[in-house]
Amino acid sequence: MAVIKEAKGDKIFNIINYTLLTIILIITFYPLLFVVIASISNPDLINSGEVILLPKDVSFDGYRRIFQDPRILNGYKNTIIYTVFGTLINLGVTIPAAYALSRKDLVGRNVFTLIFAFTMFFSGGLIPTFLLMKNLHLLNTRWAILLLGATNMWNIVITRTFFESNIPLELQEAAELDGCSDFKLFFSIVLPLASPIIAVMALFFGVAHWNNYFKALIYLSDKKLFPLQLILREILVKSEFDAQMLLIGSHDTGTLMEELRAAEQIKYALIIVATLPVMLAYPFVQKYFVKGVMVGAIKG
Amino acid sequence: MEAKYQLNQSSDLAKGEMKKVKIKKGKTWKSVAKNWQLYILLLPALLYFIIFHYVPMYGVQIAFKDFIATKGIWGSPWVGLKHFRNFFGTYSSRIVIKNTISISLYSLLAGFPIPIILALLLNEVKNERFKKLVQNVTYAPHFISTVVMVGMILIFLSPNGIINKLRELVGLEAVPYLTKDYLFSDIYVWSGIWQNMGWGSIIYLAALSGIDPQLHEAAIVDGASRMQRIFYINIPGILPTIIIMLILNVGSIMNVGFEKIYLMQNPFNLKYSEVISTYVYKVGLLDAKYSFSAAVNLFNTIINLALLVTVNKISKKVSDVYLW
């Protein structure tokens, strides 16, 4: 009797659960899908509300325009530079430090941890950091973007925890018995074992670089150095607002409408072009993810 | 007599201690010397934190000074709490503080439980393929940049946008969302939830996978229903994780992110959208009132730190879960 009742309760539970999750799935997926179909549809049909589920009057004009726009191409180039070199710096600073902190025989380990961790909860703030960058003559240089945020305590903790739980102590002891130096131990034994955490850190730091606009907004003024996100800000955010103000304010049509029409199509394509590289990177790293690294993070 | 005896004893003890310390010290230096290469590995991070975090902390003193560029941080004259008094004397301080607190409380109350619920629901799904599908789709928006996210909000919610088209499709009137300033925090918070609920659920899913399956087996034998097992096994099982996340969230309650708010601002919604971080940027870098801006920023940081310490202490007392 109890078993039947339990099964019935289970059934109702399952129905509700699957329904809720399906709703969440649709709410999350539809906006993404819409951007994709809108990016290849005729903007007039989007505006009149005819494009809902499938692309209509397919054209790749939006994409073609994007790849002809020198601002966007230059922004793309800069973003790739910041992402590649920035991430290399991040890994070069974070991984060795995390390994050193994972070693129980490191004298002063707690002091270093405290010095690092304090920065998570207290900071000088925007203006003192800006003045520092000014004094170091880093304003309006690529180094401002590359060096600021070279590491952070969150990621050091996650990496340290990975080392603590994945590099057996015996390995270190054996290496010491063999007269192996700490450098050799780190570079030729620990690093090859660390590829999961290196992949995850590269993803974290890389995505952050790709998506960051704040540092560029504050520290760069030369448009030639602007990353893609700042260019996107001009096209997606500023102009969208201007367009709406114009629509409310003026009754002039003709050329304005034509410009808006073109701008409309470029926007959806731009969203895809700016987001796709990051979304493509994720599946490669995903397998290391849910287990291992994140659980380690909680315990640490 | 007794006191003297104790004194003697303690000084004997102290001598012993000292000996120990000496020996230990010798060992310590030996160990430092042996591991010098580890310090080299640590050095870049240490330098980074000192230069880019601790030097600005030293620079925070300009909040109590009238910063004059030619005299530098150290040479500028002290003015005490003048900038703090000025800030609290302005009308904008009230608006900015009110907006900061209300937006972040709203984010916390609405945004904190949803990833937990999502994780609990996903954990009950037995169909692996469906589970993976939901997970991957809900993770995806996390990778969208703030600029693109705000761009999407503006496009979707515009009078001609897809949301209004869908409303028309089901016979509802179009709403000019973006010109209704009082909707600012709703749009900000719910778009944030849309973007981050999946990613936020990862940590709870990981915690759920660490719960001993034997607990569930025993509960099933005892006739516990699914709901009962969620409430009596799963939720208590991930409670430490929930508390840690809550402490961290409360500790940053005054840290409404600059990036998204700044992009979502327009001259019409400032009454609802100006928060401390955007205000600090505008008066500091755009109006070049360095000291005043640094003071506002410092006030914000200190409130955050105080909140974090308080919540951590409370949690330590009542739940035995804490950061330090």
Coordinates of C-alpha atoms in Angstrom, one line a residue:
Chain A
M1 CA 0.0 0.0 0.0
A2 CA 2.7 2.4 1.1
V3 CA 4.7 1.5 -2.0
I4 CA 1.8 2.4 -4.4
K5 CA 1.2 5.7 -2.6
E6 CA 4.8 6.5 -2.8
A7 CA 4.9 5.8 -6.5
K8 CA 1.8 8.0 -7.0
G9 CA 3.4 10.9 -5.1
D10 CA 6.5 10.4 -7.2
K11 CA 4.6 10.6 -10.3
I12 CA 3.0 13.9 -9.4
F13 CA 6.3 15.2 -8.2
N14 CA 7.9 14.2 -11.5
I15 CA 5.2 15.9 -13.5
I16 CA 5.6 19.2 -11.6
N17 CA 9.4 19.0 -11.6
Y18 CA 9.7 18.3 -15.4
T19 CA 7.1 21.0 -16.1
L20 CA 9.0 23.6 -14.1
L21 CA 12.3 22.7 -15.6
T22 CA 10.9 22.8 -19.1
I23 CA 9.5 26.3 -18.4
I24 CA 13.0 27.4 -17.2
L25 CA 14.5 25.8 -20.3
I26 CA 12.3 27.7 -22.6
I27 CA 12.7 31.0 -20.8
T28 CA 16.4 30.7 -21.0
F29 CA 16.7 29.2 -24.5
Y30 CA 14.2 31.4 -26.4
P31 CA 16.0 34.7 -26.1
L32 CA 19.2 33.1 -27.3
L33 CA 17.4 31.4 -30.2
F34 CA 15.7 34.7 -31.1
V35 CA 19.0 36.5 -31.4
V36 CA 20.2 33.8 -33.7
I37 CA 17.2 33.9 -36.0
A38 CA 16.9 37.7 -35.9
S39 CA 20.5 38.0 -37.0
I40 CA 19.8 36.4 -40.3
S41 CA 16.3 37.7 -40.9
N42 CA 15.0 40.8 -42.7
P43 CA 14.8 43.6 -40.1
D44 CA 11.5 44.9 -41.4
L45 CA 9.9 41.5 -40.6
I46 CA 11.4 41.6 -37.1
N47 CA 10.0 45.0 -36.5
S48 CA 6.6 44.0 -37.7
G49 CA 6.7 41.0 -35.4
E50 CA 6.6 38.3 -38.0
V51 CA 9.8 36.7 -37.0
I52 CA 9.0 34.7 -33.9
L53 CA 10.3 31.1 -34.2
L54 CA 11.9 30.8 -37.6
P55 CA 14.1 33.2 -39.6
K56 CA 12.3 34.9 -42.5
D57 CA 13.8 36.3 -45.7
V58 CA 17.2 35.0 -44.7
S59 CA 20.2 37.1 -45.5
F60 CA 23.7 37.5 -44.0
D61 CA 23.9 41.2 -44.6
G62 CA 24.4 41.9 -40.9
Y63 CA 27.4 39.7 -40.7
R64 CA 28.8 41.1 -43.9
R65 CA 28.5 44.7 -42.5
I66 CA 30.2 43.7 -39.3
F67 CA 33.3 42.3 -41.0
Q68 CA 33.6 45.5 -43.1
D69 CA 33.5 47.8 -40.1
P70 CA 37.1 48.7 -39.2
R71 CA 36.1 49.7 -35.6
I72 CA 34.8 46.2 -34.9
L73 CA 37.7 44.5 -36.6
N74 CA 40.2 46.5 -34.6
G75 CA 38.2 45.9 -31.4
Y76 CA 38.3 42.2 -32.2
K77 CA 42.0 42.3 -32.6
N78 CA 42.6 44.1 -29.3
T79 CA 40.3 41.8 -27.5
I80 CA 42.2 38.8 -28.7
I81 CA 45.5 40.4 -27.6
Y82 CA 44.1 41.2 -24.2
T83 CA 42.5 37.7 -23.8
V84 CA 45.5 35.7 -24.9
F85 CA 48.3 37.6 -23.2
G86 CA 46.2 38.5 -20.2
T87 CA 45.3 34.9 -19.6
L88 CA 48.9 33.8 -19.9
I89 CA 49.9 36.4 -17.3
N90 CA 47.0 35.2 -15.0
L91 CA 48.1 31.6 -15.2
G92 CA 51.8 32.5 -14.8
V93 CA 51.0 34.3 -11.6
T94 CA 48.2 32.2 -10.2
I95 CA 49.3 28.6 -10.7
P96 CA 52.8 28.8 -9.1
A97 CA 51.5 30.9 -6.2
A98 CA 48.7 28.4 -5.5
Y99 CA 51.1 25.6 -5.6
A100 CA 53.5 27.3 -3.1
L101 CA 50.5 28.0 -0.8
S102 CA 49.4 24.4 -1.0
R103 CA 52.7 23.2 0.4
K104 CA 52.3 22.6 4.2
D105 CA 56.1 23.0 4.7
L106 CA 56.0 26.6 3.4
V107 CA 57.0 28.7 6.3
G108 CA 54.8 31.8 6.6
R109 CA 52.0 30.1 4.6
N110 CA 49.3 31.6 6.9
V111 CA 50.7 35.1 6.7
F112 CA 50.8 35.0 2.9
T113 CA 47.3 33.6 2.8
L114 CA 46.1 36.4 5.1
I115 CA 47.8 39.1 3.0
F116 CA 46.2 37.8 -0.1
A117 CA 42.8 37.1 1.3
F118 CA 42.5 40.6 2.8
T119 CA 42.3 42.0 -0.7
M120 CA 39.0 40.1 -1.2
F121 CA 37.3 42.2 1.4
F122 CA 39.0 45.5 1.4
S123 CA 40.3 47.6 -1.4
G124 CA 41.6 51.1 -1.9
G125 CA 38.8 51.8 -4.4
L126 CA 38.6 53.3 -7.8
I127 CA 40.4 56.7 -7.3
P128 CA 43.5 55.4 -5.5
T129 CA 43.8 52.7 -8.0
F130 CA 43.5 55.2 -10.8
L131 CA 46.1 57.4 -9.3
L132 CA 48.4 54.4 -8.9
M133 CA 48.0 53.6 -12.6
K134 CA 48.7 57.2 -13.5
N135 CA 51.9 57.2 -11.3
L136 CA 53.1 54.0 -13.0
H137 CA 52.5 55.6 -16.4
L138 CA 50.2 52.8 -17.3
L139 CA 47.2 54.9 -18.3
N140 CA 46.2 54.5 -21.9
T141 CA 48.5 51.5 -22.4
R142 CA 47.8 47.9 -23.0
W143 CA 49.7 47.1 -19.8
A144 CA 46.9 48.6 -17.8
I145 CA 44.5 46.0 -19.1
L146 CA 47.0 43.2 -18.9
L147 CA 48.4 43.8 -15.4
L148 CA 45.4 44.9 -13.4
G149 CA 43.7 41.8 -12.2
A150 CA 46.8 39.6 -12.9
T151 CA 45.4 37.2 -10.3
N152 CA 42.8 37.1 -7.6
M153 CA 42.5 35.3 -4.3
W154 CA 39.3 33.4 -5.3
N155 CA 41.1 31.6 -8.1
I156 CA 44.2 31.1 -6.1
V157 CA 42.1 29.3 -3.4
I158 CA 40.4 27.1 -5.9
T159 CA 43.7 26.2 -7.5
R160 CA 45.4 25.6 -4.1
T161 CA 42.6 23.3 -3.1
F162 CA 43.0 21.4 -6.3
F163 CA 46.7 20.9 -5.5
E164 CA 46.0 19.9 -1.9
S165 CA 43.6 17.2 -2.9
N166 CA 45.2 16.0 -6.1
I167 CA 48.9 16.0 -5.6
P168 CA 49.7 13.3 -3.1
L169 CA 52.2 14.1 -0.3
E170 CA 54.2 11.0 -1.1
L171 CA 55.0 12.4 -4.5
Q172 CA 56.7 15.4 -2.9
E173 CA 58.5 13.3 -0.4
A174 CA 59.7 10.9 -3.1
A175 CA 60.9 13.8 -5.2
E176 CA 62.8 15.3 -2.2
L177 CA 64.5 11.9 -1.5
D178 CA 65.6 11.9 -5.1
G179 CA 67.2 15.3 -4.5
C180 CA 64.7 16.9 -6.9
S181 CA 64.4 20.7 -6.4
D182 CA 61.1 22.5 -5.9
F183 CA 61.3 24.0 -9.4
K184 CA 61.8 20.7 -11.0
L185 CA 59.1 19.2 -8.9
F186 CA 56.7 22.0 -9.9
F187 CA 57.5 22.2 -13.5
S188 CA 58.0 18.6 -14.5
I189 CA 55.8 16.7 -12.0
V190 CA 53.1 18.9 -10.7
L191 CA 52.3 21.0 -13.8
P192 CA 51.6 17.9 -16.0
L193 CA 49.2 16.7 -13.4
A194 CA 47.5 20.0 -13.2
S195 CA 45.9 20.2 -16.6
P196 CA 42.3 20.1 -15.4
I197 CA 42.8 23.1 -13.1
I198 CA 44.8 25.0 -15.7
A199 CA 42.0 24.5 -18.2
V200 CA 39.4 25.8 -15.7
M201 CA 41.5 28.8 -14.7
A202 CA 42.2 29.6 -18.4
L203 CA 38.4 29.6 -18.9
F204 CA 37.7 31.8 -15.9
F205 CA 40.3 34.3 -16.7
G206 CA 39.9 34.1 -20.4
V207 CA 36.1 34.8 -20.3
A208 CA 36.7 37.6 -17.9
H209 CA 39.1 39.3 -20.3
W210 CA 36.9 38.7 -23.3
N211 CA 33.9 40.2 -21.6
N212 CA 35.5 43.1 -19.6
Y213 CA 34.8 46.6 -20.5
F214 CA 35.3 48.3 -17.2
K215 CA 39.1 48.5 -17.2
A216 CA 39.1 49.8 -20.7
L217 CA 36.5 52.4 -19.9
I218 CA 38.5 53.7 -17.0
Y219 CA 42.1 53.3 -18.1
L220 CA 42.0 53.7 -21.9
S221 CA 41.2 56.8 -23.9
D222 CA 42.8 56.0 -27.3
K223 CA 40.2 54.4 -29.5
K224 CA 42.9 52.3 -31.2
L225 CA 43.4 50.4 -28.0
F226 CA 39.7 49.8 -27.3
P227 CA 38.6 46.2 -26.9
L228 CA 35.5 44.8 -28.7
Q229 CA 33.3 45.4 -25.6
L230 CA 33.8 49.1 -25.7
I231 CA 32.9 49.3 -29.4
L232 CA 29.9 47.1 -28.6
R233 CA 28.9 49.6 -26.0
E234 CA 28.8 52.3 -28.6
I235 CA 26.8 50.3 -31.0
L236 CA 24.5 48.3 -28.8
V237 CA 23.9 50.5 -25.8
K238 CA 24.5 54.1 -26.7
S239 CA 23.0 54.0 -30.1
E240 CA 20.0 52.0 -29.0
F241 CA 19.2 54.6 -26.5
D242 CA 19.7 57.4 -29.0
A243 CA 17.5 55.6 -31.5
Q244 CA 14.7 55.4 -29.0
M245 CA 15.0 59.0 -28.1
L246 CA 14.9 59.9 -31.7
L247 CA 11.9 57.9 -32.3
I248 CA 10.1 59.6 -29.5
G249 CA 11.4 63.1 -30.3
S250 CA 11.3 63.5 -34.0
H251 CA 8.8 62.9 -36.7
D252 CA 11.3 62.8 -39.5
T253 CA 11.3 59.5 -41.2
G254 CA 13.1 58.5 -44.4
T255 CA 16.8 58.3 -43.9
L256 CA 16.5 57.9 -40.2
M257 CA 14.3 54.9 -40.6
E258 CA 16.7 53.5 -43.1
E259 CA 19.7 53.9 -40.7
L260 CA 17.7 52.4 -37.9
R261 CA 16.8 49.4 -40.1
A262 CA 20.5 48.7 -40.9
A263 CA 21.5 49.3 -37.3
E264 CA 18.9 46.9 -36.1
Q265 CA 20.2 44.0 -38.2
I266 CA 23.8 44.6 -37.3
K267 CA 23.0 44.4 -33.6
Y268 CA 21.8 40.8 -33.6
A269 CA 24.7 39.7 -35.7
L270 CA 27.1 41.6 -33.4
I271 CA 25.7 39.8 -30.3
I272 CA 26.5 36.5 -32.0
V273 CA 29.9 37.4 -33.2
A274 CA 30.9 38.8 -29.8
T275 CA 29.5 35.9 -27.7
L276 CA 30.1 32.8 -29.8
P277 CA 33.9 32.4 -29.2
V278 CA 33.3 32.3 -25.4
M279 CA 30.4 29.9 -25.7
L280 CA 32.5 27.6 -27.9
A281 CA 35.3 27.5 -25.4
Y282 CA 33.1 26.3 -22.6
P283 CA 32.3 22.7 -23.8
F284 CA 36.1 22.0 -24.0
V285 CA 36.5 22.8 -20.3
Q286 CA 33.2 21.5 -19.1
K287 CA 34.3 18.0 -18.4
Y288 CA 36.6 19.1 -15.7
F289 CA 33.9 21.2 -14.1
V290 CA 31.0 20.2 -12.1
K291 CA 32.9 17.7 -10.0
G292 CA 36.4 18.0 -8.8
V293 CA 37.1 21.6 -9.1
M294 CA 34.0 23.1 -7.7
V295 CA 33.6 20.7 -4.8
G296 CA 37.2 21.5 -3.9
A297 CA 36.3 25.1 -3.9
I298 CA 33.6 24.7 -1.2
K299 CA 35.8 22.7 1.1
G300 CA 38.6 25.2 0.8
Chain B
M1 CA 54.6 32.9 48.8
E2 CA 52.3 31.3 46.5
A3 CA 52.4 34.1 44.1
K4 CA 56.2 34.0 44.0
Y5 CA 56.2 30.3 43.5
Q6 CA 53.9 30.7 40.6
L7 CA 56.0 33.5 39.2
N8 CA 59.1 31.3 39.4
Q9 CA 57.4 28.5 37.8
S10 CA 56.2 30.6 35.0
S11 CA 59.6 32.1 34.4
D12 CA 61.0 28.6 34.3
L13 CA 58.4 27.8 31.8
A14 CA 59.3 30.9 29.8
K15 CA 62.9 29.8 29.7
G16 CA 61.9 26.4 28.4
E17 CA 59.6 28.0 25.9
M18 CA 62.5 30.2 24.7
K19 CA 64.7 27.2 24.2
K20 CA 62.0 25.6 22.2
V21 CA 61.5 28.7 20.2
K22 CA 65.2 29.0 19.5
I23 CA 65.3 25.4 18.3
K24 CA 62.2 26.0 16.2
K25 CA 63.6 29.2 14.8
G26 CA 66.7 27.4 13.7
K27 CA 64.5 24.8 12.0
T28 CA 62.4 27.5 10.5
W29 CA 65.2 29.2 8.8
K30 CA 66.6 26.0 7.6
S31 CA 63.2 25.2 6.1
V32 CA 62.9 28.7 4.5
A33 CA 66.4 28.2 3.0
K34 CA 65.5 24.8 1.8
N35 CA 62.3 25.9 0.2
W36 CA 63.6 29.2 -1.3
Q37 CA 62.3 28.1 -4.7
L38 CA 58.8 28.0 -3.4
Y39 CA 59.1 31.7 -2.4
I40 CA 60.2 32.5 -6.0
L41 CA 57.0 30.8 -7.2
L42 CA 55.0 32.9 -4.8
L43 CA 56.8 36.1 -5.6
P44 CA 54.8 37.3 -8.6
A45 CA 51.5 37.0 -6.8
L46 CA 52.9 38.7 -3.7
L47 CA 54.3 41.6 -5.8
Y48 CA 51.0 41.9 -7.6
F49 CA 49.0 42.2 -4.4
I50 CA 51.4 44.7 -2.9
I51 CA 51.6 46.9 -5.9
F52 CA 48.0 46.8 -7.2
H53 CA 46.1 46.3 -3.9
Y54 CA 48.1 47.5 -1.0
V55 CA 49.5 50.6 -2.6
P56 CA 46.0 51.8 -3.4
M57 CA 45.0 51.0 0.2
Y58 CA 47.8 53.4 1.2
G59 CA 46.4 55.9 -1.2
V60 CA 43.0 55.7 0.4
Q61 CA 44.2 58.4 2.8
I62 CA 43.3 61.0 0.2
A63 CA 39.7 60.5 1.5
F64 CA 40.8 62.5 4.5
K65 CA 42.9 65.0 2.6
D66 CA 42.4 67.6 -0.1
F67 CA 44.2 65.9 -2.9
I68 CA 46.4 68.2 -4.9
A69 CA 48.0 66.5 -7.9
T70 CA 51.3 68.5 -7.7
K71 CA 51.8 67.7 -4.0
G72 CA 51.0 64.0 -4.4
I73 CA 49.1 61.7 -1.9
W74 CA 51.5 62.3 0.9
G75 CA 51.9 66.0 0.6
S76 CA 48.3 67.0 0.3
P77 CA 46.8 68.7 3.4
W78 CA 44.7 66.8 5.9
V79 CA 41.1 67.8 6.2
G80 CA 39.7 65.2 8.5
L81 CA 36.2 64.1 7.8
K82 CA 35.3 67.0 5.6
H83 CA 34.5 65.0 2.5
F84 CA 32.4 62.5 4.5
R85 CA 30.4 65.4 6.0
N86 CA 29.9 66.9 2.6
F87 CA 28.7 63.7 1.2
F88 CA 26.1 63.1 3.9
G89 CA 25.1 66.7 3.6
T90 CA 24.0 66.3 0.0
Y91 CA 20.6 65.3 -1.2
S92 CA 22.1 62.8 -3.6
S93 CA 23.8 60.9 -0.8
R94 CA 20.3 59.8 0.4
I95 CA 19.2 58.7 -3.0
V96 CA 22.4 57.0 -3.9
I97 CA 22.5 55.0 -0.6
K98 CA 18.8 54.2 -0.8
N99 CA 19.1 52.9 -4.4
T100 CA 22.2 50.9 -3.6
I101 CA 20.6 49.1 -0.6
S102 CA 17.3 48.6 -2.3
I103 CA 18.7 47.2 -5.5
S104 CA 21.1 44.8 -3.8
L105 CA 18.5 43.6 -1.2
Y106 CA 16.1 43.0 -4.1
S107 CA 18.9 41.1 -5.9
L108 CA 19.7 39.0 -2.8
L109 CA 16.1 38.2 -1.9
A110 CA 15.1 37.2 -5.4
G111 CA 18.4 36.0 -6.8
F112 CA 19.8 34.0 -3.9
P113 CA 17.1 31.2 -3.5
I114 CA 16.6 30.6 -7.2
P115 CA 19.8 28.8 -8.0
I116 CA 19.3 26.6 -4.9
I117 CA 15.8 25.7 -6.0
L118 CA 17.1 25.0 -9.5
A119 CA 19.8 22.7 -8.2
L120 CA 17.3 20.8 -6.0
L121 CA 14.9 20.3 -8.9
L122 CA 17.7 19.2 -11.3
N123 CA 19.0 16.8 -8.6
E124 CA 15.6 15.0 -8.8
V125 CA 15.7 14.5 -12.5
K126 CA 16.5 10.9 -13.4
N127 CA 16.7 11.4 -17.1
E128 CA 20.4 12.2 -17.6
R129 CA 20.0 13.7 -21.1
F130 CA 17.2 16.1 -20.0
K131 CA 19.3 17.1 -17.0
K132 CA 22.4 17.8 -19.1
L133 CA 20.3 19.8 -21.6
V134 CA 18.8 22.0 -18.9
Q135 CA 22.2 22.5 -17.3
N136 CA 24.0 23.4 -20.4
V137 CA 21.3 25.8 -21.6
T138 CA 21.0 27.6 -18.3
Y139 CA 24.8 27.9 -18.0
A140 CA 25.1 29.6 -21.4
P141 CA 23.8 33.1 -20.5
H142 CA 26.5 33.3 -17.9
F143 CA 29.1 33.7 -20.7
I144 CA 27.3 36.7 -22.2
S145 CA 29.2 39.9 -21.5
T146 CA 27.6 42.7 -19.6
V147 CA 27.6 45.0 -22.6
V148 CA 25.9 42.4 -24.7
M149 CA 23.4 41.6 -21.9
V150 CA 22.4 45.2 -21.6
G151 CA 22.2 45.5 -25.3
M152 CA 19.9 42.6 -25.4
I153 CA 17.7 44.1 -22.6
L154 CA 17.4 47.3 -24.6
I155 CA 16.6 45.6 -27.8
F156 CA 14.1 43.1 -26.3
L157 CA 12.3 45.6 -24.2
S158 CA 12.1 48.4 -26.7
P159 CA 8.6 49.4 -28.0
N160 CA 9.3 47.3 -31.1
G161 CA 11.1 44.6 -29.3
I162 CA 10.3 40.9 -29.1
I163 CA 8.7 41.1 -25.7
N164 CA 6.1 43.6 -26.8
K165 CA 5.6 41.6 -30.1
L166 CA 4.9 38.5 -28.0
R167 CA 2.5 40.5 -25.8
E168 CA 0.6 41.7 -28.9
L169 CA 0.5 38.2 -30.1
V170 CA -1.5 37.1 -27.1
G171 CA -3.6 40.2 -27.2
L172 CA -1.9 42.3 -24.5
E173 CA -1.0 46.0 -24.9
A174 CA 2.6 47.0 -25.6
V175 CA 4.5 48.5 -22.6
P176 CA 7.3 51.0 -23.0
Y177 CA 9.4 49.4 -20.4
L178 CA 12.5 51.5 -20.8
T179 CA 10.8 54.8 -20.3
K180 CA 9.2 53.6 -17.1
D181 CA 11.9 54.5 -14.6
Y182 CA 10.3 52.7 -11.6
L183 CA 10.8 49.4 -13.5
F184 CA 14.6 49.9 -13.4
S185 CA 15.3 47.5 -10.5
D186 CA 12.9 44.9 -11.7
I187 CA 14.6 44.8 -15.1
Y188 CA 18.0 44.8 -13.5
V189 CA 17.3 42.0 -11.0
W190 CA 15.3 39.7 -13.2
S191 CA 17.7 39.9 -16.2
G192 CA 20.5 39.1 -13.7
I193 CA 18.6 36.0 -12.5
W194 CA 18.0 35.0 -16.1
Q195 CA 21.7 35.3 -16.8
N196 CA 23.1 33.7 -13.6
M197 CA 20.7 31.2 -12.1
G198 CA 22.2 28.2 -14.0
W199 CA 25.8 29.1 -13.2
G200 CA 24.9 29.8 -9.6
S201 CA 23.3 26.3 -9.3
I202 CA 26.6 24.6 -10.1
I203 CA 28.0 24.9 -6.6
Y204 CA 24.8 23.5 -5.0
L205 CA 24.7 20.7 -7.5
A206 CA 28.2 19.8 -6.5
A207 CA 27.3 19.9 -2.8
L208 CA 24.2 17.7 -3.5
S209 CA 26.3 15.1 -5.3
G210 CA 28.4 14.9 -2.1
I211 CA 25.4 13.7 0.0
D212 CA 25.7 10.1 1.1
P213 CA 23.2 8.0 -1.0
Q214 CA 22.8 5.7 2.0
L215 CA 20.8 8.4 3.7
H216 CA 18.3 8.3 0.8
E217 CA 18.2 4.6 0.7
A218 CA 17.4 4.4 4.4
A219 CA 14.8 7.1 4.1
I220 CA 13.1 5.3 1.2
V221 CA 12.9 2.1 3.3
D222 CA 11.3 4.2 6.0
G223 CA 8.7 5.4 3.5
A224 CA 9.8 9.0 3.1
S225 CA 8.4 10.8 0.1
R226 CA 10.4 12.7 -2.5
M227 CA 9.5 16.0 -0.9
Q228 CA 10.3 14.7 2.6
R229 CA 13.7 13.6 1.4
I230 CA 14.4 17.0 -0.2
F231 CA 13.4 18.8 3.0
Y232 CA 15.0 16.5 5.5
I233 CA 18.1 15.2 3.6
N234 CA 19.0 17.4 0.7
I235 CA 18.5 20.8 2.1
P236 CA 20.2 20.1 5.4
G237 CA 23.0 18.4 3.4
I238 CA 23.8 21.6 1.4
L239 CA 23.1 24.0 4.3
P240 CA 26.7 24.7 5.0
T241 CA 27.3 25.7 1.4
I242 CA 24.1 27.8 1.4
I243 CA 25.3 29.6 4.6
I244 CA 28.8 30.3 3.2
M245 CA 27.3 31.7 0.0
L246 CA 24.9 33.8 2.0
I247 CA 27.7 35.3 4.2
L248 CA 29.6 36.2 1.0
N249 CA 26.5 37.7 -0.6
V250 CA 25.5 39.8 2.4
G251 CA 29.1 40.9 2.8
S252 CA 28.9 42.5 -0.7
I253 CA 25.5 44.0 -0.3
M254 CA 26.7 47.5 -0.9
N255 CA 28.7 46.4 -3.9
V256 CA 26.1 46.7 -6.6
G257 CA 28.1 46.0 -9.7
F258 CA 29.1 49.1 -11.5
E259 CA 29.2 47.6 -14.9
K260 CA 25.6 46.7 -15.6
I261 CA 24.0 49.6 -13.8
Y262 CA 26.2 52.1 -15.5
L263 CA 25.2 50.7 -18.9
M264 CA 21.5 50.6 -18.1
Q265 CA 21.5 54.2 -16.9
N266 CA 19.9 56.9 -18.9
P267 CA 19.0 60.5 -18.0
F268 CA 15.4 59.5 -17.3
N269 CA 16.0 56.7 -14.8
L270 CA 18.8 58.2 -12.7
K271 CA 16.4 58.8 -9.8
Y272 CA 16.2 55.0 -9.5
S273 CA 19.5 53.9 -11.0
E274 CA 22.2 56.0 -9.5
V275 CA 24.1 53.8 -7.0
I276 CA 27.3 54.4 -5.0
S277 CA 29.7 52.8 -7.5
T278 CA 28.3 54.8 -10.5
Y279 CA 28.3 58.0 -8.3
V280 CA 31.9 57.4 -7.3
Y281 CA 32.9 57.1 -10.9
K282 CA 31.1 60.2 -12.0
V283 CA 32.2 62.6 -9.3
G284 CA 35.6 61.0 -9.2
L285 CA 36.8 60.5 -12.7
L286 CA 34.4 62.6 -14.7
D287 CA 34.3 65.6 -12.4
A288 CA 37.8 64.9 -11.0
K289 CA 36.8 65.4 -7.4
Y290 CA 39.3 62.7 -6.3
S291 CA 39.2 63.1 -2.5
F292 CA 35.4 63.4 -2.3
S293 CA 35.0 60.3 -4.5
A294 CA 37.5 58.3 -2.6
A295 CA 35.7 59.2 0.6
V296 CA 32.4 57.9 -0.7
N297 CA 34.1 54.8 -1.9
L298 CA 35.7 54.2 1.4
F299 CA 32.4 54.6 3.2
N300 CA 31.0 51.9 1.0
T301 CA 33.9 49.5 1.5
I302 CA 33.8 49.9 5.3
I303 CA 30.0 49.2 5.4
N304 CA 30.6 46.1 3.4
L305 CA 33.4 44.9 5.6
A306 CA 31.4 45.5 8.7
L307 CA 28.5 43.6 7.3
L308 CA 30.7 40.7 6.3
V309 CA 32.3 40.5 9.8
T310 CA 28.9 40.8 11.5
V311 CA 27.2 38.1 9.4
N312 CA 30.2 35.8 9.8
K313 CA 30.1 36.2 13.6
I314 CA 26.4 35.6 13.8
S315 CA 26.7 32.5 11.6
K316 CA 29.6 31.2 13.7
K317 CA 27.4 31.4 16.8
V318 CA 24.2 29.9 15.5
S319 CA 25.4 27.5 12.8
D320 CA 29.1 26.8 13.3
V321 CA 29.7 27.6 9.6
Y322 CA 32.0 30.5 9.0
L323 CA 34.6 32.0 6.8
W324 CA 37.3 32.6 9.5

